Tab-separated table of C-alpha atoms in Angstrom:
chain	number	residue	atom	x	y	z
A	121	MET	CA	5.878	-8.698	11.331
A	122	GLU	CA	9.665	-7.863	10.835
A	123	MET	CA	9.912	-5.653	8.282
A	124	GLU	CA	13.117	-5.088	5.973
A	125	SER	CA	14.232	-1.390	6.052
A	126	ILE	CA	13.999	0.513	3.239
A	127	GLU	CA	15.405	3.760	2.148
A	128	CYS	CA	13.073	6.287	1.033
A	129	VAL	CA	14.471	9.750	-0.478
A	130	SER	CA	12.074	11.992	-0.600
A	131	SER	CA	11.771	16.181	-1.318
A	132	THR	CA	8.786	18.574	-2.036
A	133	ASP	CA	8.781	21.916	-3.869
A	134	GLY	CA	12.147	22.470	-5.102
A	135	ILE	CA	14.061	20.984	-1.837
A	136	GLU	CA	17.317	18.571	-2.922
A	137	ASP	CA	16.937	15.266	-2.380
A	138	GLU	CA	18.000	14.115	0.895
A	139	GLU	CA	18.913	10.244	1.744
A	140	ILE	CA	17.310	8.932	5.135
A	141	GLN	CA	17.096	5.952	6.826
A	142	LEU	CA	13.642	4.385	7.232
A	143	SER	CA	13.669	0.883	9.361
A	144	HIS	CA	10.420	-0.933	11.030
A	145	HIS	CA	9.052	0.693	14.003
A	146	GLN	CA	7.293	-0.318	17.574
A	147	PHE	CA	4.314	1.966	17.841
A	148	SER	CA	2.815	3.079	20.897
A	149	SER	CA	-0.954	3.158	21.037
A	150	ALA	CA	-3.098	6.373	21.459
A	151	LYS	CA	-6.155	6.744	23.014
A	152	THR	CA	-9.508	7.755	21.017
A	153	HIS	CA	-11.228	10.845	21.716
A	154	SER	CA	-14.206	10.371	24.516
A	155	ASN	CA	-17.423	11.587	24.467
A	156	ILE	CA	-18.372	13.774	26.765
A	157	ILE	CA	-21.853	14.606	27.572
A	158	PRO	CA	-22.697	18.387	27.579
A	159	ALA	CA	-24.824	19.945	29.905
A	160	GLY	CA	-28.535	19.391	28.406
A	161	ILE	CA	-27.967	16.420	26.720
A	162	ALA	CA	-27.095	13.683	29.686
A	163	PRO	CA	-29.450	10.566	29.388
A	164	SER	CA	-32.979	10.483	31.268
A	165	SER	CA	-34.015	8.032	33.155
A	166	VAL	CA	-36.297	6.704	30.285
A	167	HIS	CA	-32.835	6.431	28.553
A	168	GLU	CA	-31.372	4.485	30.854
A	169	LEU	CA	-34.087	2.144	30.623
A	170	LEU	CA	-33.484	1.546	26.853
A	171	GLU	CA	-29.949	0.854	27.582
A	172	CYS	CA	-29.306	-2.822	27.264
A	173	PRO	CA	-27.250	-4.447	30.268
A	174	VAL	CA	-25.041	-6.613	28.321
A	175	CYS	CA	-23.648	-4.325	25.565
A	176	THR	CA	-24.691	-1.269	27.245
A	177	ASN	CA	-25.983	0.341	23.600
A	178	SER	CA	-29.863	1.547	22.965
A	179	MET	CA	-32.257	-1.236	22.491
A	180	TYR	CA	-34.089	-1.089	19.472
A	181	PRO	CA	-37.366	-3.586	18.650
A	182	PRO	CA	-37.760	-6.541	19.376
A	183	ILE	CA	-36.585	-6.003	23.123
A	184	HIS	CA	-36.875	-8.785	24.683
A	185	GLN	CA	-36.986	-9.764	28.600
A	186	CYS	CA	-37.495	-11.981	30.973
A	187	HIS	CA	-40.507	-13.114	33.653
A	188	ASN	CA	-39.150	-10.724	36.326
A	189	GLY	CA	-39.548	-8.063	33.633
A	190	HIS	CA	-35.418	-7.532	33.377
A	191	THR	CA	-34.732	-6.462	29.078
A	192	LEU	CA	-31.832	-6.684	26.558
A	193	CYS	CA	-31.619	-6.197	22.894
A	194	SER	CA	-32.047	-8.974	20.792
A	195	THR	CA	-28.499	-9.099	19.851
A	196	CYS	CA	-27.835	-9.974	23.418
A	197	LYS	CA	-30.410	-12.356	24.014
A	198	THR	CA	-28.406	-15.149	21.687
A	199	ARG	CA	-25.044	-14.240	22.979
A	200	VAL	CA	-26.602	-15.363	26.856
A	201	HIS	CA	-27.633	-18.573	25.317
A	202	ASN	CA	-31.441	-17.096	26.449
A	203	ARG	CA	-30.683	-16.653	29.699
A	204	CYS	CA	-31.062	-13.551	31.664
A	205	PRO	CA	-27.859	-11.627	32.445
A	206	THR	CA	-29.895	-10.481	35.938
A	207	CYS	CA	-31.557	-13.213	37.146
A	208	ARG	CA	-30.660	-16.195	34.972
A	209	GLN	CA	-34.041	-16.873	34.310
A	210	GLU	CA	-35.541	-18.175	30.996
A	211	LEU	CA	-36.189	-15.743	28.662
A	212	GLY	CA	-38.170	-17.137	26.274
A	213	ASP	CA	-40.092	-15.105	23.692
A	214	ILE	CA	-41.620	-12.103	25.769
A	215	ARG	CA	-41.393	-8.458	24.262
A	216	CYS	CA	-41.183	-5.603	26.229
A	217	LEU	CA	-43.720	-4.206	24.196
A	218	ALA	CA	-44.702	-1.107	26.534
A	219	LEU	CA	-40.851	-0.073	26.236
A	220	GLU	CA	-41.076	-0.740	22.638
A	221	LYS	CA	-43.463	1.969	22.417
A	222	VAL	CA	-41.894	4.457	24.490
A	223	ALA	CA	-38.869	4.025	22.140
A	224	GLU	CA	-40.765	5.427	19.264
A	225	SER	CA	-41.349	8.760	21.257
A	226	LEU	CA	-37.666	9.716	22.001
A	227	GLU	CA	-35.921	12.216	19.886
A	228	LEU	CA	-32.038	11.488	20.875
A	229	PRO	CA	-29.584	13.783	19.627
A	230	CYS	CA	-26.204	11.889	17.271
A	231	LYS	CA	-23.582	10.203	19.439
A	232	TYR	CA	-21.171	12.504	17.600
A	233	PHE	CA	-22.281	15.764	19.008
A	234	SER	CA	-19.108	16.280	20.980
A	235	LEU	CA	-17.346	15.715	17.562
A	236	GLY	CA	-19.729	18.305	15.982
A	237	CYS	CA	-23.446	16.998	14.873
A	238	PRO	CA	-25.849	19.108	15.828
A	239	GLU	CA	-28.403	16.541	14.259
A	240	ILE	CA	-31.402	15.089	16.369
A	241	PHE	CA	-33.614	11.960	15.593
A	242	PRO	CA	-35.969	10.381	16.183
A	243	TYR	CA	-35.392	7.295	18.385
A	244	TYR	CA	-35.089	5.034	14.774
A	245	SER	CA	-33.844	7.236	12.725
A	246	LYS	CA	-30.884	7.824	14.838
A	247	LEU	CA	-28.685	4.618	13.655
A	248	LYS	CA	-29.573	4.752	9.954
A	249	HIS	CA	-27.473	8.435	10.396
A	250	GLU	CA	-25.006	7.676	12.637
A	251	ALA	CA	-23.445	4.904	10.150
A	252	LEU	CA	-23.121	7.938	7.720
A	253	CYS	CA	-22.557	10.668	9.963
A	254	ASN	CA	-19.693	13.277	8.954
A	255	PHE	CA	-18.719	13.594	12.043
A	256	ARG	CA	-18.304	9.966	12.578
A	257	PRO	CA	-14.269	9.606	13.770
A	258	TYR	CA	-12.173	8.747	11.406
A	259	ASN	CA	-9.856	5.254	11.602
A	260	CYS	CA	-5.880	5.921	11.945
A	261	PRO	CA	-4.717	5.567	8.179
A	262	TYR	CA	-1.492	3.384	8.404
A	263	ALA	CA	-1.329	0.483	7.051
A	264	GLY	CA	1.273	-2.013	8.180
A	265	SER	CA	0.161	-1.943	11.748
A	266	GLU	CA	-3.345	-2.975	13.673
A	267	CYS	CA	-3.813	0.159	14.614
A	268	SER	CA	-7.424	0.567	16.428
A	269	VAL	CA	-7.138	4.640	16.810
A	270	THR	CA	-9.723	6.781	16.021
A	271	GLY	CA	-10.355	10.371	15.554
A	272	ASP	CA	-11.055	13.356	13.850
A	273	ILE	CA	-8.279	14.491	11.346
A	274	PRO	CA	-6.202	17.200	13.480
A	275	TYR	CA	-6.171	14.452	16.044
A	276	LEU	CA	-4.950	11.230	14.104
A	277	VAL	CA	-2.259	13.981	12.174
A	278	ALA	CA	-0.211	14.025	15.494
A	279	HIS	CA	-0.891	10.568	15.707
A	280	LEU	CA	0.582	10.170	12.663
A	281	ARG	CA	3.526	12.033	13.464
A	282	ASP	CA	4.050	11.527	17.023
A	283	ASP	CA	3.470	7.778	17.431
A	284	HIS	CA	4.230	6.543	14.177
A	285	LYS	CA	7.081	8.710	13.275
A	286	VAL	CA	5.285	9.197	9.585
A	287	ASP	CA	7.119	11.854	7.575
A	288	MET	CA	5.065	15.271	7.262
A	289	HIS	CA	5.625	17.403	4.651
A	290	THR	CA	4.216	20.598	3.320
A	291	GLY	CA	3.849	20.941	-0.335
A	292	CYS	CA	2.093	19.792	-3.281
A	293	THR	CA	4.554	18.314	-5.055
A	294	PHE	CA	6.862	15.487	-3.857
A	295	ASN	CA	9.729	13.335	-5.474
A	296	HIS	CA	10.393	10.024	-3.641
A	297	ARG	CA	13.146	7.435	-4.168
A	298	TYR	CA	12.467	4.330	-2.643
A	299	VAL	CA	15.305	1.720	-2.235
A	300	LYS	CA	15.164	-2.165	-1.444
A	301	SER	CA	17.784	-3.966	-1.190
A	302	ASN	CA	16.046	-7.413	-2.034
A	303	PRO	CA	12.910	-6.668	-4.121
A	304	ARG	CA	12.509	-10.530	-5.191
A	305	GLU	CA	11.064	-10.993	-1.724
A	306	VAL	CA	7.464	-9.483	-1.267
A	307	GLU	CA	6.035	-11.680	1.368
A	308	ASN	CA	7.172	-9.346	3.919
A	309	ALA	CA	5.045	-6.594	2.074
A	310	THR	CA	7.367	-3.011	2.790
A	311	TRP	CA	4.279	-0.262	3.820
A	312	MET	CA	5.538	2.993	3.507
A	313	LEU	CA	3.171	5.968	4.284
A	314	THR	CA	3.928	10.093	3.889
A	315	VAL	CA	1.136	12.666	4.746
A	316	PHE	CA	1.541	16.015	2.677
A	317	HIS	CA	0.029	19.231	3.659
A	318	CYS	CA	-1.376	21.707	0.896
A	319	PHE	CA	-4.296	23.401	0.212
A	320	GLY	CA	-5.018	23.437	4.006
A	321	GLN	CA	-5.578	19.740	3.764
A	322	TYR	CA	-4.125	16.564	4.443
A	323	PHE	CA	-3.259	13.992	2.202
A	324	CYS	CA	-1.554	10.362	2.479
A	325	LEU	CA	1.123	8.697	-0.060
A	326	HIS	CA	1.140	4.961	0.140
A	327	PHE	CA	3.794	2.847	-1.422
A	328	GLU	CA	3.802	-0.551	-0.942
A	329	ALA	CA	4.712	-4.529	-2.140
A	330	PHE	CA	2.657	-7.070	-2.728
A	331	GLN	CA	1.514	-9.999	-4.817
A	332	LEU	CA	-1.150	-9.215	-7.504
A	333	GLY	CA	-2.084	-12.945	-7.939
A	334	MET	CA	0.696	-14.665	-9.008
A	335	ALA	CA	2.479	-11.359	-9.980
A	336	PRO	CA	4.804	-9.478	-7.458
A	337	VAL	CA	4.193	-5.837	-7.904
A	338	TYR	CA	4.614	-2.260	-6.511
A	339	MET	CA	2.150	0.076	-5.825
A	340	ALA	CA	1.472	3.725	-5.281
A	341	PHE	CA	-2.229	5.762	-4.206
A	342	LEU	CA	-3.192	8.556	-2.521
A	343	ARG	CA	-5.950	9.121	0.108
A	344	PHE	CA	-7.481	12.185	1.587
A	345	MET	CA	-7.946	12.867	4.880
A	346	GLY	CA	-11.664	13.681	4.607
A	347	ASP	CA	-14.789	12.840	3.809
A	348	GLU	CA	-15.390	11.238	0.300
A	349	THR	CA	-17.053	14.309	-1.244
A	350	GLU	CA	-14.295	16.193	-0.296
A	351	ALA	CA	-11.738	14.303	-1.936
A	352	ARG	CA	-13.232	14.834	-5.105
A	353	ASN	CA	-12.750	18.311	-4.678
A	354	TYR	CA	-8.761	17.202	-5.657
A	355	SER	CA	-6.637	15.463	-8.455
A	356	TYR	CA	-3.077	14.030	-8.329
A	357	SER	CA	-0.544	12.642	-10.716
A	358	LEU	CA	2.154	10.198	-9.951
A	359	GLU	CA	5.054	9.296	-12.379
A	360	VAL	CA	7.666	6.475	-11.810
A	361	GLY	CA	10.517	5.879	-14.564
A	362	GLY	CA	13.888	5.648	-16.199
A	363	ASN	CA	16.176	4.258	-19.188
A	364	GLY	CA	13.824	6.666	-21.316
A	365	ARG	CA	10.751	5.357	-20.589
A	366	LYS	CA	8.025	6.255	-17.955
A	367	LEU	CA	4.540	5.210	-16.423
A	368	ILE	CA	2.159	7.948	-15.551
A	369	TRP	CA	-1.561	7.943	-13.375
A	370	GLU	CA	-3.809	10.145	-12.637
A	371	GLY	CA	-6.599	10.248	-10.802
A	372	THR	CA	-8.864	11.251	-7.615
A	373	PRO	CA	-7.559	10.792	-3.855
A	374	ARG	CA	-9.220	8.239	-1.953
A	375	SER	CA	-10.873	8.972	0.797
A	376	VAL	CA	-9.593	7.431	4.268
A	377	ARG	CA	-13.175	6.607	5.315
A	378	ASP	CA	-12.532	3.500	2.793
A	379	SER	CA	-9.777	0.995	4.197
A	380	HIS	CA	-6.177	0.886	2.860
A	381	ARG	CA	-6.795	-2.635	1.777
A	382	LYS	CA	-10.206	-1.448	0.088
A	383	VAL	CA	-8.062	0.629	-2.314
A	384	ARG	CA	-5.267	-1.087	-2.876
A	385	ASP	CA	-7.526	-4.660	-3.842
A	386	SER	CA	-9.335	-2.247	-5.744
A	387	HIS	CA	-5.886	-1.605	-7.676
A	388	ASP	CA	-7.299	2.663	-7.743
A	389	GLY	CA	-3.890	3.517	-8.365
A	390	LEU	CA	-0.166	3.242	-9.771
A	391	ILE	CA	0.982	-0.628	-10.362
A	392	ILE	CA	4.282	-1.695	-11.530
A	393	GLN	CA	5.198	-5.048	-12.232
A	394	ARG	CA	8.036	-5.712	-10.647
A	395	ASN	CA	10.121	-6.394	-13.614
A	396	MET	CA	9.396	-3.128	-14.749
A	397	ALA	CA	10.042	-1.807	-11.427
A	398	LEU	CA	13.600	-3.376	-11.884
A	399	PHE	CA	13.973	-2.446	-15.441
A	400	PHE	CA	13.497	1.314	-14.425
A	401	SER	CA	15.964	0.701	-11.505
A	402	GLY	CA	18.694	0.083	-13.450
A	403	GLY	CA	22.097	-1.606	-13.044
A	404	ASP	CA	22.185	-5.486	-12.596
A	405	ARG	CA	18.248	-5.585	-11.769
A	406	LYS	CA	18.876	-6.531	-8.328
A	407	GLU	CA	18.142	-3.498	-6.146
A	408	LEU	CA	15.050	-1.491	-6.320
A	409	LYS	CA	15.487	2.005	-6.800
A	410	LEU	CA	12.547	3.494	-7.832
A	411	ARG	CA	11.699	7.155	-7.679
A	412	VAL	CA	8.113	8.311	-7.492
A	413	ILE	CA	7.568	11.764	-8.887
A	414	GLY	CA	3.962	13.298	-7.919
A	415	ARG	CA	1.820	16.390	-7.913
A	416	ILE	CA	-1.545	17.211	-5.867
A	417	TRP	CA	-3.958	19.995	-7.636
A	418	LYS	CA	-6.920	21.296	-6.721
A	419	GLU	CA	-10.389	21.408	-9.693
A	420	GLN	CA	-12.506	23.822	-9.635
A	421	GLN	CA	-16.098	23.014	-10.374
A	422	ASN	CA	-16.138	23.310	-13.960
A	423	PRO	CA	-15.269	20.043	-15.222
A	424	GLY	CA	-11.892	19.898	-17.094
A	425	VAL	CA	-10.430	23.243	-15.615
A	426	CYS	CA	-8.223	23.006	-12.493
A	427	ILE	CA	-6.637	25.652	-10.435
A	428	PRO	CA	-2.668	26.465	-11.126
A	429	ASN	CA	-0.525	24.634	-8.629
A	430	PRO	CA	0.621	27.207	-6.432
A	431	CYS	CA	3.434	24.965	-4.646
A	432	SER	CA	5.259	23.993	-8.172
């Protein structure tokens, strides 16, 4: 989808505003991290027996087999229309109880061991852990393109910078001015993303235009590039205003584990109705000129007490 260009003026930590023109980019795809199996944890012949020949995932009960002894997982049994993918014989409802019994005795490393997870689990506990493993890759946080890249945080920061051409800033305060020539057209939503580095962490600032029901709105919110438990250690504020009025939002950044759409649809951020945004813009109300001022700070463990912002 071709997006209308949007001008973004940004400054951090006392740097004067400098106007730059941002337009729609064609993005190249980056490769995901590969899982390299270290010495000593290579799959054994038993593990290979438990690998489904169709999806190549580990098989969990019920494990099915045909009359010739070929096995596959229950999910793939439906996909192959009850025909053995190896010999094409009808599968029926035969369970491979012996292989299921073998599976009960196995302990396997988490599939994210190459990303740092040291855990080893009984065969049947492995899937539950992997769904919540803190070492599992993150999805690319960029919105506005179908990007399937995953990886750890340093990898994704480099990916955002190099492949999506996202603006990178160092500092805990920011001052953006968004300019849009025709703010009455919100069908082609404008997706803006800026990455900030402060307190040794990375944060993503989103600014968007979309329809909230029948009402066109603008929304700004912050996401933390890390897990939810870490995100709770930080707070942020966003402020927009003009003509003697202002709106202020304070909150906790959401983890990038939550999808961009989930955060947006939960309305967890600063929402400005279009008429209010145009009022803040002044002039003839035909052009959006919206300034967003923000600050990120780190909370202490004692509730209500925060560490002074070293970047302000």
